[in-house]
Short mmCIF file of C-alpha atoms in Angstrom, two decimals:
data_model
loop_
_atom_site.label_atom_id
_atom_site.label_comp_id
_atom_site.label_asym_id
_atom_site.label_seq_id
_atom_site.Cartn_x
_atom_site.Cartn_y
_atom_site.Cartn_z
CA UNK A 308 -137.89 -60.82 -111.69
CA UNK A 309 -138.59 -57.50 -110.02
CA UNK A 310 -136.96 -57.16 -106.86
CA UNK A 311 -139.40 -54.47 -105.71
CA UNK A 312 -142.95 -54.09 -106.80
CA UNK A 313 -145.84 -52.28 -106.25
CA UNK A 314 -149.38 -52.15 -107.46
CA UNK A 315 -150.95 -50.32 -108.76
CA UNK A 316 -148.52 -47.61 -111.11
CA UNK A 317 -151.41 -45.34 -111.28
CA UNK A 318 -154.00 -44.34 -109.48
CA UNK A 319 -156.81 -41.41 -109.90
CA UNK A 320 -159.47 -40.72 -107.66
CA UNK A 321 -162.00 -38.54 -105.89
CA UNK A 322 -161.32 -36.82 -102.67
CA UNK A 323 -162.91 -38.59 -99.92
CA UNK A 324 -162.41 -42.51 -101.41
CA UNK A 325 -159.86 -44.81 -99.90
CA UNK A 326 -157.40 -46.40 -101.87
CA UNK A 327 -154.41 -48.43 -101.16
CA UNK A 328 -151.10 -49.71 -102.77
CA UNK A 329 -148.89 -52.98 -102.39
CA UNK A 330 -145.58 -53.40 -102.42
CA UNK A 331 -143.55 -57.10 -102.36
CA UNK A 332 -140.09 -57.54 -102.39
CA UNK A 333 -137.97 -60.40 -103.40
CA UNK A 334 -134.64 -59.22 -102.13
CA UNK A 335 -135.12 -61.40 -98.46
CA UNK A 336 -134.72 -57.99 -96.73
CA UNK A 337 -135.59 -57.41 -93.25
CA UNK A 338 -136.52 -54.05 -93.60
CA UNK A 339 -139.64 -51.97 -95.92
CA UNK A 340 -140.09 -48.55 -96.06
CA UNK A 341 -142.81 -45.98 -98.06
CA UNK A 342 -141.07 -42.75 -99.40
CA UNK A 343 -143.68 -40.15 -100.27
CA UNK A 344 -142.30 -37.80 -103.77
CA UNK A 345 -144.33 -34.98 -104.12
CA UNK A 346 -144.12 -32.20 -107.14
CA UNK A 347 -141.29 -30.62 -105.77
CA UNK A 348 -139.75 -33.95 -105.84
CA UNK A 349 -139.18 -34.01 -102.10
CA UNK A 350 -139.22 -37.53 -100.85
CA UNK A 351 -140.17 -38.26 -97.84
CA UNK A 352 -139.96 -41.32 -95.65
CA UNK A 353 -143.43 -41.74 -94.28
CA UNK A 354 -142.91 -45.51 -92.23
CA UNK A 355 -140.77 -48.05 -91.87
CA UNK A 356 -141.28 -51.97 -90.83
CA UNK A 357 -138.44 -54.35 -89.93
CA UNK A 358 -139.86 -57.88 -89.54
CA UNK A 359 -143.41 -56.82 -89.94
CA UNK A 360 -142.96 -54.16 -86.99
CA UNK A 361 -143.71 -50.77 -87.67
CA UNK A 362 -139.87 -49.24 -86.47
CA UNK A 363 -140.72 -45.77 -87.95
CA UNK A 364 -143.83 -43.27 -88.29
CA UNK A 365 -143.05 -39.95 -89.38
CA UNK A 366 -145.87 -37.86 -88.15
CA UNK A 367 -147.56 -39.14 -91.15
CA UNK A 368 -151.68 -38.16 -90.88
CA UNK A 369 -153.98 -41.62 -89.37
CA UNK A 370 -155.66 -41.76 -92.28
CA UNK A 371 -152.10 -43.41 -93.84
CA UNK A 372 -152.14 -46.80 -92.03
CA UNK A 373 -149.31 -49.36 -93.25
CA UNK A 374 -149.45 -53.30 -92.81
CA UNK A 375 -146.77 -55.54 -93.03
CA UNK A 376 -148.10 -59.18 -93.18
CA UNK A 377 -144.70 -60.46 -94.08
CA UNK A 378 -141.61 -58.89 -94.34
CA UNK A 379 -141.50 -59.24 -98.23
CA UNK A 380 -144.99 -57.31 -98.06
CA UNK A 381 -145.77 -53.63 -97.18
CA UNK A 382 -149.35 -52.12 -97.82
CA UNK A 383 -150.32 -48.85 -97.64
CA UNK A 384 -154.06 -47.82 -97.57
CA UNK A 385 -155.17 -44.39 -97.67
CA UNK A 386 -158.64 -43.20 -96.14
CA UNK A 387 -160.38 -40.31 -96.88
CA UNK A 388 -157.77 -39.00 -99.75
CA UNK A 389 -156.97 -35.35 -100.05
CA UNK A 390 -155.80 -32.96 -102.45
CA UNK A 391 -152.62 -32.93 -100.93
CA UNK A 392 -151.80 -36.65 -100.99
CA UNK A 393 -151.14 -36.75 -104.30
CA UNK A 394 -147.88 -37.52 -105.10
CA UNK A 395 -145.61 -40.51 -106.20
CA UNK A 396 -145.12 -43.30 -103.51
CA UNK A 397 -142.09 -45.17 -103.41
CA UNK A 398 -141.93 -48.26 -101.58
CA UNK A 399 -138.42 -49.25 -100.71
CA UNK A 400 -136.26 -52.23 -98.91
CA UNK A 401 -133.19 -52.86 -97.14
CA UNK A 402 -131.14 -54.98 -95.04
CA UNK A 403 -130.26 -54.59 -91.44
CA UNK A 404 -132.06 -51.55 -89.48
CA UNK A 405 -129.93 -49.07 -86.80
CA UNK A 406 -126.42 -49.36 -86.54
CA UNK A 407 -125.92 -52.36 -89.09
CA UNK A 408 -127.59 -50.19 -91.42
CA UNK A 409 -125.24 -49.09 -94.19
CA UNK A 410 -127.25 -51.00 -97.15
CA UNK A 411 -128.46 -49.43 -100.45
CA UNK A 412 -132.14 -48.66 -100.47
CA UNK A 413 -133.55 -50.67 -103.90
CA UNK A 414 -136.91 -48.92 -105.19
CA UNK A 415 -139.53 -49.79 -106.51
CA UNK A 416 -141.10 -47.89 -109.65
CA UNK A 417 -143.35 -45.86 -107.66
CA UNK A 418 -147.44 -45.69 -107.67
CA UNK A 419 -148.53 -42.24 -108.87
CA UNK A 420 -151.75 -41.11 -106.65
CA UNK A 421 -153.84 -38.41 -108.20
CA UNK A 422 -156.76 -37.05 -106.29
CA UNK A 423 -159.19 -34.86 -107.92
CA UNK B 504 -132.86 -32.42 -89.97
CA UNK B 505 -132.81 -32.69 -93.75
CA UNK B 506 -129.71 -31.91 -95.42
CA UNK B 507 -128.61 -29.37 -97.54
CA UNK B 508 -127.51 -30.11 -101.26
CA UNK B 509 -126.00 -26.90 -103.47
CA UNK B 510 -126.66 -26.39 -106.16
CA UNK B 511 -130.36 -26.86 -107.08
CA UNK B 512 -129.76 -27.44 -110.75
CA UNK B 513 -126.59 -27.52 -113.31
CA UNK B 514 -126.34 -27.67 -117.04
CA UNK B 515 -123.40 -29.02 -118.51
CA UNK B 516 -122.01 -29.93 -121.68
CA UNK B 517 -121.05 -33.13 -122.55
CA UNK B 518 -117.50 -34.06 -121.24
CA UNK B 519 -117.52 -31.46 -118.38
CA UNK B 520 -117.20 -32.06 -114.63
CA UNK B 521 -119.67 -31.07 -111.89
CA UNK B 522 -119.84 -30.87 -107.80
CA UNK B 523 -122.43 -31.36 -105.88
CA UNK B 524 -122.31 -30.45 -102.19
CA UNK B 525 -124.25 -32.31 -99.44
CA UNK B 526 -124.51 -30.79 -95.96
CA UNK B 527 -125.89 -31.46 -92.56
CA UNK B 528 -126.35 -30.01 -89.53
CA UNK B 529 -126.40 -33.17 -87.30
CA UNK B 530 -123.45 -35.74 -86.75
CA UNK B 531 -123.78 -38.90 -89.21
CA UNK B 532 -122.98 -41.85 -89.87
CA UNK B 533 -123.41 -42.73 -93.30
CA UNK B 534 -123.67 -40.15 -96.44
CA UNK B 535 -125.72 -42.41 -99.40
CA UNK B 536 -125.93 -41.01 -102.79
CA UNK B 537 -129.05 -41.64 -105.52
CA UNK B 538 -129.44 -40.90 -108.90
CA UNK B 539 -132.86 -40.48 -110.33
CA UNK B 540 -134.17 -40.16 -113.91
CA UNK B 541 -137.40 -38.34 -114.96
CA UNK B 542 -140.31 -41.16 -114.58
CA UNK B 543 -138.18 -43.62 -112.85
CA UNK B 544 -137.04 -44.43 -109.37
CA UNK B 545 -134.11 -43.45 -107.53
CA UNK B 546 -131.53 -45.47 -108.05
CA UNK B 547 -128.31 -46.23 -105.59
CA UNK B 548 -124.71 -44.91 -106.63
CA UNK B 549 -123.01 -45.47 -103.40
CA UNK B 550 -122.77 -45.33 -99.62
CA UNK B 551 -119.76 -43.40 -97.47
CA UNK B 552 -119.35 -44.42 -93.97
CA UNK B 553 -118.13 -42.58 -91.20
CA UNK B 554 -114.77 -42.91 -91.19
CA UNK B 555 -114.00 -40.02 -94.14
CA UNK B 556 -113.55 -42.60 -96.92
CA UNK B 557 -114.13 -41.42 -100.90
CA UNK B 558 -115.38 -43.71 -102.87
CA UNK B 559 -115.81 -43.99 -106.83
CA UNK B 560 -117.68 -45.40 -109.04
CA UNK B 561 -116.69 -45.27 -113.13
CA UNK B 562 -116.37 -41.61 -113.30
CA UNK B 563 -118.49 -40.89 -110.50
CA UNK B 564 -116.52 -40.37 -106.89
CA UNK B 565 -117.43 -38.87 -103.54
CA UNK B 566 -116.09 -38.34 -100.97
CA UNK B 567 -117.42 -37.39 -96.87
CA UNK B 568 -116.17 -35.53 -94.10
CA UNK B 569 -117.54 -36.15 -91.01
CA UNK B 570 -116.18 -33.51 -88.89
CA UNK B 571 -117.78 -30.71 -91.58
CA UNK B 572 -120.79 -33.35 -91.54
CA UNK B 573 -120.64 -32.85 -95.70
CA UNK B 574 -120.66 -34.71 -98.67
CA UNK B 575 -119.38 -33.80 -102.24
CA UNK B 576 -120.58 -36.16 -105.57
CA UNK B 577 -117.79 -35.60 -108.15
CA UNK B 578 -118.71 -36.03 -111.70
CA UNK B 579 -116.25 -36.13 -113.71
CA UNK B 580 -116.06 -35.97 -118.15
CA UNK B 581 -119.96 -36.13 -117.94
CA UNK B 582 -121.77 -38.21 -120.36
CA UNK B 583 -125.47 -37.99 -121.22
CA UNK B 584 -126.53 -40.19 -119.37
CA UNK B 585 -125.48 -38.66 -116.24
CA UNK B 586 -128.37 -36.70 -116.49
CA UNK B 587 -131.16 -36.61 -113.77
CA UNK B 588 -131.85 -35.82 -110.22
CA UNK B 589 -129.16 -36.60 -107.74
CA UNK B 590 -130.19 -36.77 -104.08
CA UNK B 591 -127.79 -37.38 -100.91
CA UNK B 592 -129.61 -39.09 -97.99
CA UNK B 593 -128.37 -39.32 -94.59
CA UNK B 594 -128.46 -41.60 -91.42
CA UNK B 595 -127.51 -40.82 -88.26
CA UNK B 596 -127.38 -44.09 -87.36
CA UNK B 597 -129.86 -44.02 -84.24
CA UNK B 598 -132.92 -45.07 -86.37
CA UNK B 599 -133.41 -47.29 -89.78
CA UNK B 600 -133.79 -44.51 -91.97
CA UNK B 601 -132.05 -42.43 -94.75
CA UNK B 602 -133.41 -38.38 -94.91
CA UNK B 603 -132.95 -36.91 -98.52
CA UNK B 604 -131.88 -33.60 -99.63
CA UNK B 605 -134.03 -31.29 -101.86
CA UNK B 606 -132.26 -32.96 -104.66
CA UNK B 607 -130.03 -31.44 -107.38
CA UNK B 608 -131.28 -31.63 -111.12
CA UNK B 609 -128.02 -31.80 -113.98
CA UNK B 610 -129.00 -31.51 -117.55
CA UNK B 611 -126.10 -32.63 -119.90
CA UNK B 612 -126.32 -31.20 -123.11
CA UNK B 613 -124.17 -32.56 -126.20
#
């Protein structure tokens, strides 16, 4: 089994559409995250949930709006795409947040967004 | 805020050692290290906690001082498959989050 997934691995679209990506985890993790890679392979951490609550939002644009229905699920939907938001997006999970954090971040394989 | 890894790239040859350097300009509390090959996602090699511990793993060690808030990723007899992007990440602790470096690429040729 996977311990981190996400759907779907690729995505291509028109500026303008809305798209989103899941992510599950299997791991019984408290805590999700979305890691934005771009071509310079920067990555970025864009949110983070703990228990379904959003615990981190890095001045990441409104139009990227994260739900956590569960804390083995983390969406990500995307309105109004742009050039610039193409890029690979990691989804990620963890256990324990703050000061018991010290746990290795496990992956998933990434959903590559291309917007034309 | 997000810290400094030296250098961008290095090109070994098989069996040869390599340092990479992680730096920060912010007090930490954990230095986390990630390897990742092209197409694939970053994977974990290991976590130092404050506290100036090294830590190894096969022939890959590191090692953190938290005073000089820096990191160093020691690879030693390199084999190809040590190829890839390496990235440190950094928490201070205060918030749930690790903050990658710019990454460092090392080719291994045989």
């Amino acid at each position: 089994d996977t311990a981190v997934s996400q759907t779907p691995k690729y995505l291509v679209t028109q500026m303008g559409n809305d798209k989103s990506i899941k992510c599950e985890q299997n791991l019984g993790h408290d805590t999700m995250y979305w890691y934005k890679q771009d071509s310079k392979k920067f990555l970025k951490i864009m949110f983070s949930y703990n228990n379904k609550e959003l615990i981190i939002n890095e001045t990441v644009p409104n139009r990227f709006s994260p739900k956590s229905p569960d804390k083995a699920h983390l969406n990500l939907h995307i309105n109004s795409l742009e050039l610039g938001d193409s890029a690979v997006y990691f989804c990620a999970s963890s256990q324990g947040t703050g000061r018991t954090f010290g746990g290795e971040l496990f992956f998933g394989e990434g959903s590559r967004l291309t917007v034309l | 805020q997000q810290p400094v890894q030296s250098p961008q790239a290095v090109i070994l040859r098989e069996g040869e050692d390599a340092v990479i350097n992680c730096s920060s300009s912010k007090a930490l509390y954990s230095v986390h290290w990630y390897r990742q090959k092209h197409g694939e996602a970053p994977v974990f090699l290991m976590i130092l906690l404050k506290g100036g511990e090294q830590k190894g793993h096969e022939k890959i060690s590191a090692s953190f001082n938290e005073k000089k808030q820096q990191s160093s990723l020691y690879l030693t007899a390199s084999q190809l498959s040590y190829s890839g992007t390496y990235f440190c990440g950094t928490d201070k602790g205060s918030a749930s989050k690790i903050i990658f470096g710019s990454g460092t690429r090392l080719s291994i040729r045989p």
